[in-house]
mmCIF file of C-alpha atoms in Angstrom:
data_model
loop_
_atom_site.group_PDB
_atom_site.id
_atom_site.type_symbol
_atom_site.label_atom_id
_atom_site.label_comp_id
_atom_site.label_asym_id
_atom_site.label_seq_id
_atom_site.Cartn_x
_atom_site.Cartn_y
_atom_site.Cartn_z
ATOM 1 C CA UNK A 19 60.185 156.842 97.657
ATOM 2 C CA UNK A 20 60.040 160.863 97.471
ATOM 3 C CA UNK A 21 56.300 160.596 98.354
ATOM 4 C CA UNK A 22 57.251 159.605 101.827
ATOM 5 C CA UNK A 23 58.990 162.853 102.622
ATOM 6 C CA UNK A 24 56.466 164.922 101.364
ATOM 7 C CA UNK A 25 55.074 166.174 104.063
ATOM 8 C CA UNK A 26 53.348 169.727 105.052
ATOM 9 C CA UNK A 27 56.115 170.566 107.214
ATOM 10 C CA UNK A 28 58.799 169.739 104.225
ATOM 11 C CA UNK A 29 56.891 171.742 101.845
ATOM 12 C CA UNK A 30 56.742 175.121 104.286
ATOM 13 C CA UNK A 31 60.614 174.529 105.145
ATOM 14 C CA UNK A 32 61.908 174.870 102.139
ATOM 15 C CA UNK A 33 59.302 177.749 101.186
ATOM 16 C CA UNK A 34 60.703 179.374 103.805
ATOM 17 C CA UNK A 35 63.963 179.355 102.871
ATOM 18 C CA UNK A 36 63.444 179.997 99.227
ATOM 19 C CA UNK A 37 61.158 183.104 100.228
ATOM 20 C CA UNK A 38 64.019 184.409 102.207
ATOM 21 C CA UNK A 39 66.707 184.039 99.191
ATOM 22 C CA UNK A 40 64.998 185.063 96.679
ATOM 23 C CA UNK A 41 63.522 187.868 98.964
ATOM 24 C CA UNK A 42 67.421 188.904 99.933
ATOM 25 C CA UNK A 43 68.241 188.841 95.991
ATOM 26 C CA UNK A 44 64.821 190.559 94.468
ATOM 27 C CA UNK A 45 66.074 193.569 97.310
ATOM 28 C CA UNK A 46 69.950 193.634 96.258
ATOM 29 C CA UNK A 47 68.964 193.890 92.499
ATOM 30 C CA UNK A 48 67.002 196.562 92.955
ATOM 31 C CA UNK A 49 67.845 198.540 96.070
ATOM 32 C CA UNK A 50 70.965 197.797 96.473
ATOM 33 C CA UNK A 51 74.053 200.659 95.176
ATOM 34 C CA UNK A 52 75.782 198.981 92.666
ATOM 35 C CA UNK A 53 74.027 195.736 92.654
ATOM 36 C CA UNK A 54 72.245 193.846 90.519
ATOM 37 C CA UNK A 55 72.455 191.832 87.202
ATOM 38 C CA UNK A 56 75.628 192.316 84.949
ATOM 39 C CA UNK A 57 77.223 193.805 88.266
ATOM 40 C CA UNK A 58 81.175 193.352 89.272
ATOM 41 C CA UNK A 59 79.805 193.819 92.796
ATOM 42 C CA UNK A 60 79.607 189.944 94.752
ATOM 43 C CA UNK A 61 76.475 188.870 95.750
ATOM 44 C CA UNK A 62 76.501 190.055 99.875
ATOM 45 C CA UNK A 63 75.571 187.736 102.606
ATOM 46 C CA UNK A 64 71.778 187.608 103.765
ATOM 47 C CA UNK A 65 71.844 190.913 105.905
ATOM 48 C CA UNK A 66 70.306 188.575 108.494
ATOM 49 C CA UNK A 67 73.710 186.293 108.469
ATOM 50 C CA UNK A 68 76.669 187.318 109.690
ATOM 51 C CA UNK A 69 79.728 188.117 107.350
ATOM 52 C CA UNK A 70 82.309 185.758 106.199
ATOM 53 C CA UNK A 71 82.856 182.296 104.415
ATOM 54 C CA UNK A 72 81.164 179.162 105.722
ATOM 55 C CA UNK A 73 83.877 176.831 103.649
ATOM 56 C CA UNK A 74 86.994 178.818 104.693
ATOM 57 C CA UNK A 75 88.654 180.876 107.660
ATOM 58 C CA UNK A 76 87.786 184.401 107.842
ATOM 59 C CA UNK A 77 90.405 186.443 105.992
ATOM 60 C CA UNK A 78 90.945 189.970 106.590
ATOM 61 C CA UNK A 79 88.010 191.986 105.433
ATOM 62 C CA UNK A 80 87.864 193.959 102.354
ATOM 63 C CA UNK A 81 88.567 197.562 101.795
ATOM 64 C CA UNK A 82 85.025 199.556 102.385
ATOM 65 C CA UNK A 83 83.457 200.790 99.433
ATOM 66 C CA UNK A 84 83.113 205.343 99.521
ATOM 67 C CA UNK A 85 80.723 205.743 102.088
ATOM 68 C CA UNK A 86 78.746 208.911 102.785
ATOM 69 C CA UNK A 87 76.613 208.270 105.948
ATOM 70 C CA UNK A 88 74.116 211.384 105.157
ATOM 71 C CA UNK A 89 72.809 214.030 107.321
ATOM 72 C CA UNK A 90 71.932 212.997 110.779
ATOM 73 C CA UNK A 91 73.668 209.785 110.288
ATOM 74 C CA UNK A 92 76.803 209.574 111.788
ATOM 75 C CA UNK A 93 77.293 206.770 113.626
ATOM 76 C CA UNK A 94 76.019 204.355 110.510
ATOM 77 C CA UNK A 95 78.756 202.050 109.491
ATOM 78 C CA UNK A 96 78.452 199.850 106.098
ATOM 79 C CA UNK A 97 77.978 196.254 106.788
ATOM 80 C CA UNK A 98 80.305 195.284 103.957
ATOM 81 C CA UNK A 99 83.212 196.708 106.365
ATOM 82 C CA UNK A 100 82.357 194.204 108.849
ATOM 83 C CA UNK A 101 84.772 191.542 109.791
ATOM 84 C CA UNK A 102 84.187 187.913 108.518
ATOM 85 C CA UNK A 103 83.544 185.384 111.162
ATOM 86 C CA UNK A 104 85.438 182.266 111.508
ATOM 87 C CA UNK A 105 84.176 178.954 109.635
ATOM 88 C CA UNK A 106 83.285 177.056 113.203
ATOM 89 C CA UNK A 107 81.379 179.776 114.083
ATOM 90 C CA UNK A 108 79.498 180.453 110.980
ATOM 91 C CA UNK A 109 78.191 176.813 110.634
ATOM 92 C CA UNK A 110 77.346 177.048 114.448
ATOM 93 C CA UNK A 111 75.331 180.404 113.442
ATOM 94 C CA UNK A 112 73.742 178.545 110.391
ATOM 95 C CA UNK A 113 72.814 175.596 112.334
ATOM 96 C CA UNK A 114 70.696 177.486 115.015
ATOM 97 C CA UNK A 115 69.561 179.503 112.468
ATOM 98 C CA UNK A 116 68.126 176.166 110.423
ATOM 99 C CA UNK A 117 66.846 174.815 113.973
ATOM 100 C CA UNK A 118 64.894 177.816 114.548
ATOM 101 C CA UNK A 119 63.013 178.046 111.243
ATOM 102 C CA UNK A 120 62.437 174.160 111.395
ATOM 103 C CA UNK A 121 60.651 174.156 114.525
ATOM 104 C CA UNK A 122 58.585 177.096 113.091
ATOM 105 C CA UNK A 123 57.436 175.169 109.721
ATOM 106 C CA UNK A 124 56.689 172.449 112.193
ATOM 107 C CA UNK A 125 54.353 174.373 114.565
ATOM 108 C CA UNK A 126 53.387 176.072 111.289
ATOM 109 C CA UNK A 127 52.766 172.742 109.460
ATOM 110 C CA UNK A 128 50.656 171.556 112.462
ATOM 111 C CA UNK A 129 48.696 174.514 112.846
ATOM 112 C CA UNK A 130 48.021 174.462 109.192
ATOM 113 C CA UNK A 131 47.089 170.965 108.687
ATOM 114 C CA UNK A 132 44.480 170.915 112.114
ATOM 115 C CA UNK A 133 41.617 171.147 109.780
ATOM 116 C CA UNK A 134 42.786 168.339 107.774
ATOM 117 C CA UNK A 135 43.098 165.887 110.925
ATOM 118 C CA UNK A 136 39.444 167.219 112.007
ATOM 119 C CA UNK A 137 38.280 166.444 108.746
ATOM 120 C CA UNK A 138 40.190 162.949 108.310
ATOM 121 C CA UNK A 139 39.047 161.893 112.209
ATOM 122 C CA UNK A 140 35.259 163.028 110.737
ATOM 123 C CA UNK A 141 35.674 161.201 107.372
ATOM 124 C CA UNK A 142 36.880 157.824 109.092
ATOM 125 C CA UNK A 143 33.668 157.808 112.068
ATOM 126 C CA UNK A 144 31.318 158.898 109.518
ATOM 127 C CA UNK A 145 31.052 154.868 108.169
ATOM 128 C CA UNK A 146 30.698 153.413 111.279
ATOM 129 C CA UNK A 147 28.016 156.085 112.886
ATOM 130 C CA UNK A 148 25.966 155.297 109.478
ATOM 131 C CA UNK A 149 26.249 151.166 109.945
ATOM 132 C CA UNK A 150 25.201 151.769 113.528
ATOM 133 C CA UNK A 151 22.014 153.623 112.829
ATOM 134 C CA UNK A 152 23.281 157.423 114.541
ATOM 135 C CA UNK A 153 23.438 160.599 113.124
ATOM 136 C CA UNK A 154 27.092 161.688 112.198
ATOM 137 C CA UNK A 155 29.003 164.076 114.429
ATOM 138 C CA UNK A 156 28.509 167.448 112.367
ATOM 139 C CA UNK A 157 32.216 169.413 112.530
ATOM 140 C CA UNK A 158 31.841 173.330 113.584
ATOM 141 C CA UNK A 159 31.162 175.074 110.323
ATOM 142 C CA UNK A 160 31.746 178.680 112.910
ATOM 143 C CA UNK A 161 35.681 177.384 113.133
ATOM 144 C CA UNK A 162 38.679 177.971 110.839
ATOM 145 C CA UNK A 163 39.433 180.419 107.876
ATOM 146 C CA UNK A 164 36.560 180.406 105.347
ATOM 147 C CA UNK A 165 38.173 177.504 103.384
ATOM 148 C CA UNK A 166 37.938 175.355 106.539
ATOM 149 C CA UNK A 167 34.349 176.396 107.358
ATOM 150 C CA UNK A 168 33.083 176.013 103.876
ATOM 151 C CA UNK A 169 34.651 172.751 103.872
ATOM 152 C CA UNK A 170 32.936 171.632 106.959
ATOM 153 C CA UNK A 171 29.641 173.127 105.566
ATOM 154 C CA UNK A 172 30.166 170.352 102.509
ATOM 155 C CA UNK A 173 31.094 167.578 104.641
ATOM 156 C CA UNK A 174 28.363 168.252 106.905
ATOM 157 C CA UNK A 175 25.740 168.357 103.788
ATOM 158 C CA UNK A 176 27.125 165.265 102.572
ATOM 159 C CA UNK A 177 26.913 163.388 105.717
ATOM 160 C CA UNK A 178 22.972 164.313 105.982
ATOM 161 C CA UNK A 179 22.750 163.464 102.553
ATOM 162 C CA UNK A 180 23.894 159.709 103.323
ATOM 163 C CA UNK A 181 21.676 159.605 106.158
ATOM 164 C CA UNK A 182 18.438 160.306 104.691
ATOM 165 C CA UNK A 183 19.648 157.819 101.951
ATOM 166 C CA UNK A 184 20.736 154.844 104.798
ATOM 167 C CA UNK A 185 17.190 155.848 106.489
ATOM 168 C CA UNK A 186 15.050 155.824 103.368
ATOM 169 C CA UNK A 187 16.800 152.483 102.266
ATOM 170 C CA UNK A 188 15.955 151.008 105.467
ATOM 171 C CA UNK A 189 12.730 152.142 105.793
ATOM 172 C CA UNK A 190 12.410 150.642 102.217
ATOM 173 C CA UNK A 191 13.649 147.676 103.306
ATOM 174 C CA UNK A 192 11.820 147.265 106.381
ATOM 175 C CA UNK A 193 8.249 148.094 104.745
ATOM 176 C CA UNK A 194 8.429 145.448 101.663
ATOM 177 C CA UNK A 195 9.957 142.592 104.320
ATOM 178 C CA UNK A 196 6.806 143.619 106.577
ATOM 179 C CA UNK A 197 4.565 143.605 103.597
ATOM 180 C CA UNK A 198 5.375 140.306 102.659
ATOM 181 C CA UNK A 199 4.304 138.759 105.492
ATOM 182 C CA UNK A 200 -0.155 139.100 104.410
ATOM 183 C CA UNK A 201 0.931 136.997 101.163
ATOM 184 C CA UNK A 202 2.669 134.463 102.675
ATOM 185 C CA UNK A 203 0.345 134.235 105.155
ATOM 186 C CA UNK A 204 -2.648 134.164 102.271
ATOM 187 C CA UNK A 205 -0.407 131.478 100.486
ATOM 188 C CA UNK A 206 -0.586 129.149 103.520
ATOM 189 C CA UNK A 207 -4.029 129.032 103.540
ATOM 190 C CA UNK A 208 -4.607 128.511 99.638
ATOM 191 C CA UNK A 209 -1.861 125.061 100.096
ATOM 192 C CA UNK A 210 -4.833 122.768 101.311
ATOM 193 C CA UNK A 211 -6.281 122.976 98.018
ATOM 194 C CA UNK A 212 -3.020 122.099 96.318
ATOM 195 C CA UNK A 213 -2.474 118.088 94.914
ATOM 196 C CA UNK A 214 -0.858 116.438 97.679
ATOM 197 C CA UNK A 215 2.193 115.890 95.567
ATOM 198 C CA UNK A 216 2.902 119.635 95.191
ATOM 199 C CA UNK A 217 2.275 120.687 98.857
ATOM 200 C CA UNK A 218 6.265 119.525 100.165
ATOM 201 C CA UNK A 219 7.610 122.340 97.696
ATOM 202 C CA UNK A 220 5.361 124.946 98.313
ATOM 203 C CA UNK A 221 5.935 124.831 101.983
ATOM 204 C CA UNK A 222 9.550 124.692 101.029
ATOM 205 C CA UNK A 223 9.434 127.770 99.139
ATOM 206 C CA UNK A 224 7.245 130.120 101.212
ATOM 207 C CA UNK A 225 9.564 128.780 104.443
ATOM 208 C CA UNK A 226 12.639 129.598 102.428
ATOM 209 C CA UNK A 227 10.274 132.790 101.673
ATOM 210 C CA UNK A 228 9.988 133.604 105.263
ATOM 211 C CA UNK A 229 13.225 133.298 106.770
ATOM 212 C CA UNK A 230 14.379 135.776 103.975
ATOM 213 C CA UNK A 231 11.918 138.036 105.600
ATOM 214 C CA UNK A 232 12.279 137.306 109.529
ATOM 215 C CA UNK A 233 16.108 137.954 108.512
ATOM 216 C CA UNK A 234 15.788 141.356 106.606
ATOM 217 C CA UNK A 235 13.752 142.310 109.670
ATOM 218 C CA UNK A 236 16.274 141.027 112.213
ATOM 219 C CA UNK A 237 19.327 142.701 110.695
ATOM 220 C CA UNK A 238 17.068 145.913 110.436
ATOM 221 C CA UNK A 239 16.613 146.059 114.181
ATOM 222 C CA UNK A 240 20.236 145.264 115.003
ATOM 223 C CA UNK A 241 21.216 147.703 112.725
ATOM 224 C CA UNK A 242 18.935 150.334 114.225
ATOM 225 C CA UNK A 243 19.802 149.019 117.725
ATOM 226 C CA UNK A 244 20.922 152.163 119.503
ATOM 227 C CA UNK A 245 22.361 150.462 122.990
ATOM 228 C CA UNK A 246 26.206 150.183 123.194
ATOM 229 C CA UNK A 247 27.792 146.716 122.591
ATOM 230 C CA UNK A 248 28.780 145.450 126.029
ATOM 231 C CA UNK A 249 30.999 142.500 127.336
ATOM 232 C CA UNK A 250 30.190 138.995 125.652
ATOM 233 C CA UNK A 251 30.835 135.893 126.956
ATOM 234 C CA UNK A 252 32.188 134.893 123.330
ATOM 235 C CA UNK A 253 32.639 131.018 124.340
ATOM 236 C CA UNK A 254 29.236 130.755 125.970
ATOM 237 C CA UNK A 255 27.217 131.816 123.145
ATOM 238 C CA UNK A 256 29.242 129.225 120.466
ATOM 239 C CA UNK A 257 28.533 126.720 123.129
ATOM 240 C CA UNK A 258 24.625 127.381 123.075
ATOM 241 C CA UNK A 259 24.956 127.727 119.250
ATOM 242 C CA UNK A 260 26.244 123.943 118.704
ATOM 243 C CA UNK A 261 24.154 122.771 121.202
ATOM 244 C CA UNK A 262 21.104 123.754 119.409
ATOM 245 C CA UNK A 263 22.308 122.327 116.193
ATOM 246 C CA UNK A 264 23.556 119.307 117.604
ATOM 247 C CA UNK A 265 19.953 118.623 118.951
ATOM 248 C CA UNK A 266 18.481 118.922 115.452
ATOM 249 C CA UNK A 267 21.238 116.149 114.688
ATOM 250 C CA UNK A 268 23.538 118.136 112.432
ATOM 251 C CA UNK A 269 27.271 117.336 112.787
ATOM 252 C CA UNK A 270 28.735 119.905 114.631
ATOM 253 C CA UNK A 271 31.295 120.003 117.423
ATOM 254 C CA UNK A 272 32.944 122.731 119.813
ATOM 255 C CA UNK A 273 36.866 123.013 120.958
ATOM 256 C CA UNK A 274 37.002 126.215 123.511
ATOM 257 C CA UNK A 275 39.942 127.227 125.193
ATOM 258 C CA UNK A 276 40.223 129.934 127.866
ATOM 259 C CA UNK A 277 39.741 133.135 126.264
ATOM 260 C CA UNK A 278 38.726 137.005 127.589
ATOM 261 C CA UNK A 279 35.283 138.462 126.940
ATOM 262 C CA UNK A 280 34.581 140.154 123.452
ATOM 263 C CA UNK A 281 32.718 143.678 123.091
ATOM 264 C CA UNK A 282 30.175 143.859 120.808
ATOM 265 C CA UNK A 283 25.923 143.107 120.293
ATOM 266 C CA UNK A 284 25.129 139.860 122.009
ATOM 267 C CA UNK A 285 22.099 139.750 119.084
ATOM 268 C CA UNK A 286 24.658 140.369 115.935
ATOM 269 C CA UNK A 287 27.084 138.551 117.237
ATOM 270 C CA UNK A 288 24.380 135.368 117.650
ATOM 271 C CA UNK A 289 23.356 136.031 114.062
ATOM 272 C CA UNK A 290 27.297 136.144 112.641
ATOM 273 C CA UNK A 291 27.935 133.063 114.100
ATOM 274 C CA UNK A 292 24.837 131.502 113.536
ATOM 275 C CA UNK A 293 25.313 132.548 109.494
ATOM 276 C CA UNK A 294 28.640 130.699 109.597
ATOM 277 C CA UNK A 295 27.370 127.778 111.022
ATOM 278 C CA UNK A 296 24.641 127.413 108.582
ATOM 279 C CA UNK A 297 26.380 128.079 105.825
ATOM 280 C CA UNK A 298 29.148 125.241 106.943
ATOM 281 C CA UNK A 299 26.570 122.828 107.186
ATOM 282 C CA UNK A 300 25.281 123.869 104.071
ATOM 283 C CA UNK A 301 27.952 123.501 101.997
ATOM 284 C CA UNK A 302 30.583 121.177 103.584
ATOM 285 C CA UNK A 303 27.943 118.740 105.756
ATOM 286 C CA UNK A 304 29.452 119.735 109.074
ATOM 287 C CA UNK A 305 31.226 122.063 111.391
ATOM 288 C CA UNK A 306 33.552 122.159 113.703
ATOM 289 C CA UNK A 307 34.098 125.460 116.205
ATOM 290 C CA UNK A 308 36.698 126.710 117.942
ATOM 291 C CA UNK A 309 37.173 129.824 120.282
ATOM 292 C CA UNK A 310 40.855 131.038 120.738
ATOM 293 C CA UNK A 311 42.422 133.122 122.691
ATOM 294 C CA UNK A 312 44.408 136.001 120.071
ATOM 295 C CA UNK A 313 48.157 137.107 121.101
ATOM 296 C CA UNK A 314 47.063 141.198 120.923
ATOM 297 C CA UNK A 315 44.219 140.732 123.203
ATOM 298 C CA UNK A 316 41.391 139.769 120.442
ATOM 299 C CA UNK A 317 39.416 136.515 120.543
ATOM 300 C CA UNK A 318 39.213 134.236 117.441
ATOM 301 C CA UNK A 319 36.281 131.856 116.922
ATOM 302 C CA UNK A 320 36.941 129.299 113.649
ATOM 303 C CA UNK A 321 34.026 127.814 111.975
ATOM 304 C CA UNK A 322 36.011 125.024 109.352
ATOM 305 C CA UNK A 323 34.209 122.458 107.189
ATOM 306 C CA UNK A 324 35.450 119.750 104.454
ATOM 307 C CA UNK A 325 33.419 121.078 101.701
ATOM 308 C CA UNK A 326 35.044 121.972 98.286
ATOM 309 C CA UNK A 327 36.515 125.432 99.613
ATOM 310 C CA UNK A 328 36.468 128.602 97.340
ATOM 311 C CA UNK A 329 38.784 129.945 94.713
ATOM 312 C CA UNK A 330 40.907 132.007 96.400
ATOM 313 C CA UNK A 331 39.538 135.143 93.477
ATOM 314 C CA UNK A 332 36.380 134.171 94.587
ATOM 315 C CA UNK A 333 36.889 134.920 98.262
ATOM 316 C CA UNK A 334 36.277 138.433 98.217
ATOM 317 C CA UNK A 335 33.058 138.231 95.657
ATOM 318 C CA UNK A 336 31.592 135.597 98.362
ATOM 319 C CA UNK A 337 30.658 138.547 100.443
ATOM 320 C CA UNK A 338 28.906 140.684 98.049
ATOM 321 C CA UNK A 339 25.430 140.694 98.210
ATOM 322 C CA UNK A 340 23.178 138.411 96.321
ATOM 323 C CA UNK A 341 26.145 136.723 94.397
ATOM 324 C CA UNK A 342 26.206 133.131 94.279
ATOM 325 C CA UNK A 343 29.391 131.433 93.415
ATOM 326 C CA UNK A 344 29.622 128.856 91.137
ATOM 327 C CA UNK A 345 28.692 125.278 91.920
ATOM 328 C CA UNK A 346 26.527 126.593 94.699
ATOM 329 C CA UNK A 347 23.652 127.371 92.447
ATOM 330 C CA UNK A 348 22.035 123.749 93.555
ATOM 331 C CA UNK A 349 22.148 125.206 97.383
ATOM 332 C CA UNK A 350 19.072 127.097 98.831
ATOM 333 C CA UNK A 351 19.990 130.821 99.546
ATOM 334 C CA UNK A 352 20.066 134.632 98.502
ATOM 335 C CA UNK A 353 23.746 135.077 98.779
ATOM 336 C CA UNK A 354 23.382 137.186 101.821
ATOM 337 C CA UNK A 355 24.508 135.231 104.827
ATOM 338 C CA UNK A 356 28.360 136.384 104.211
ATOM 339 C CA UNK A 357 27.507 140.071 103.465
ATOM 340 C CA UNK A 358 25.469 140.296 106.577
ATOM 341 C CA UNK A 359 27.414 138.227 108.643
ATOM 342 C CA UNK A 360 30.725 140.891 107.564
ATOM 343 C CA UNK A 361 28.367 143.973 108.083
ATOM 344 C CA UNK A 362 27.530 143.536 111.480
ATOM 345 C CA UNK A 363 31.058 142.699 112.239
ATOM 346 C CA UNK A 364 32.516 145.646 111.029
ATOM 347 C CA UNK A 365 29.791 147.234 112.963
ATOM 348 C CA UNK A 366 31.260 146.154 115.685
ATOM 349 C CA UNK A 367 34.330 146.941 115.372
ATOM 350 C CA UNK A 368 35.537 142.598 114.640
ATOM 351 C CA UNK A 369 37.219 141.218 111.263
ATOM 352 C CA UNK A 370 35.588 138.134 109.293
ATOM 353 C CA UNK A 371 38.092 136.617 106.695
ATOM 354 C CA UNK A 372 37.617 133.244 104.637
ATOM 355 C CA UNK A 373 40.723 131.340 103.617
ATOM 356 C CA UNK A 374 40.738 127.490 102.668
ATOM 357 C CA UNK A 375 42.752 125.124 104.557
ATOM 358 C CA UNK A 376 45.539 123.390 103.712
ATOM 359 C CA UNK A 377 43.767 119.901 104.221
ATOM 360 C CA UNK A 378 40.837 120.872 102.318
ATOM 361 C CA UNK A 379 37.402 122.860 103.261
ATOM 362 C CA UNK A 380 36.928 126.321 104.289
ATOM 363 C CA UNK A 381 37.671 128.048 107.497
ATOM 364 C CA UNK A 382 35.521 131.247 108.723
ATOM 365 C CA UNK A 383 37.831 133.650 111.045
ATOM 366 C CA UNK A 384 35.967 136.038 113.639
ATOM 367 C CA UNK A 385 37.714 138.290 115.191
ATOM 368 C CA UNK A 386 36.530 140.289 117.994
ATOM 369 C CA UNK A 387 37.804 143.147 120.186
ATOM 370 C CA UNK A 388 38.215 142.869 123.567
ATOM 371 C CA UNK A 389 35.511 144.211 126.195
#
């Protein structure tokens, strides 16, 4: 509960005031006639208040103390011979007092913490510049006190740092998917000599074999794609989806209601959907689509099926990469259709949740942003 009101500007308010207490009674200990520790003398006002009790009306002020004013000083007059102020007006004094020093821990508190924000804005766009391909935003290492510029030398380092590593992965990644492509292509060739009962599963296999590949590839360039996402006729594309699907026969169908264009890659989005189609079809025998309209502006498209669902502490694992959930070891696969399919939506800026229905089967939820 405390956690929430610790904030900058709390901390430098009350450092403030305890610098200005304890700065008023270091000086009266030791500077002051009279004063200090074991004294008979009250503790005085801050000299920067005025005199009297907050609590109480002013009463008549107390004798002066022996006063010698010193050579050249005439006209100085002890403050303790000062008249005390009445109660209404000390608490108004007090108040504007506490007013002024608030606002300046607050400008303080947001002039302190600007390097901070820089740094948190930087931190947050760093994830999404590396998904999308770019080079992070470096911050101005020439700007700040040397704490903030040595900071922003770090975060800087770091941020080139993940980009070799995102570039070298995906050059990586790129070269052994093109690679593949002479042995596969070698294996074709060598499957006439094969016994005619073996040649269904070897075709099988190196198919499987390349779709793995012409899919590395494809996310590869998506994820390299450099153009901005643009307005996407979100309906439109479902619609050509299921069409192609239903020509191959597979049972799929399509319920689209008016809904505002999405932003984001016409090419990932095509491959997002076309993941959670296939994986419907895989797993619970059909699909059935439908694009949405969203009450904050966002369109949803559904992808449901009857198949067996997932545990709901499964959900999370199903998009990890390469894991296969149990009692889907007898399906063809790699485990990566739900990783993918969630990394180019973050990409662009859209939300993919699974969540089993209450009727039984799985429903996929895309949401996008709108254009």
């Amino acid at each position: 509960m405390l956690k929430r009101f610790d904030t900058l500007f709390l901390r430098l308010f009350v450092l403030m005031w305890v610098t200005l207490v304890l700065s008023h009674l270091a000086a009266w200990s030791v500077a002051a006639p009279g004063g200090g520790p074991g004294s008979d003398r009250p503790l005085p006002t801050l000299p920067s208040l005025p005199p009297g009790g907050p609590f109480g009306a002013a009463g008549p002020a107390p004798p002066p103390p022996p006063f010698d004013p010193g050579p050249g000083r005439p006209d100085r007059v002890p403050r303790d011979g000062a008249p005390g102020l009445p109660a209404g007006a000390l608490w108004t004094d007090y108040a504007v007092r506490l007013l002024v020093i608030a606002l300046g821990a607050a400008l303080g508190a947001r002039w302190l913490s600007a390097p901070m924000r820089r740094l948190s804005r930087a931190a947050s766009a760093l994830a999404g510049q590396l998904a999308g391909g770019a080079a992070p935003a470096p911050l101005d290492e020439q700007r700040g006190t040397r704490e903030v510029r040595a900071t922003a030398a770090v975060f800087n380092a770091m941020a080139r740092r993940l980009q070799e590593q995102f570039d070298t992965r995906s050059l990586h990644m790129a070269a052994l998917s093109h690679d593949l492509r002479t042995p596969l292509t070698r294996l074709r060739m060598r499957l006439a000599r094969l016994p005619e009962d073996a040649l269904p599963g070897a075709v099988a296999d190196i198919r499987e074999m390349d779709e793995l590949v012409d899919g590395t590839l494809a996310v590869l360039r998506e994820q390299r794609d450099d153009e901005p996402a643009r307005p996407v006729d979100a309906a439109a594309l479902v619609q050509a989806l299921v069409d192609d699907q239903a020509e191959l026969g597979h049972a799929v169908s399509l319920q689209a209601e008016p809904a505002p264009r999405v932003r984001a890659h016409p090419a990932a989005l095509r491959r997002i959907l076309a993941n959670l189609l296939g994986n419907a079809l895989k797993h619970g025998g059909g699909a059935r689509l439908s694009v949405r309209a969203g009450g904050d502006g966002h369109t949803e498209v559904l992808v449901d099926d009857d198949g067996p669902g997932i545990a709901p502490e499964q959900i999370e694992r199903a998009f990890q990469p390469w894991v296969r959930l149990p009692g889907s070891a007898a399906s063809p696969g790699h485990g990566l259709g739900l990783a993918i399919a969630r990394d180019l939506a973050e990409r662009d800026g859209a939300e993919l949740t699974l969540e089993n229905r209450p009727e039984g089967g799985l429903r996929a939820r895309l949401r996008l942003p709108p254009a």
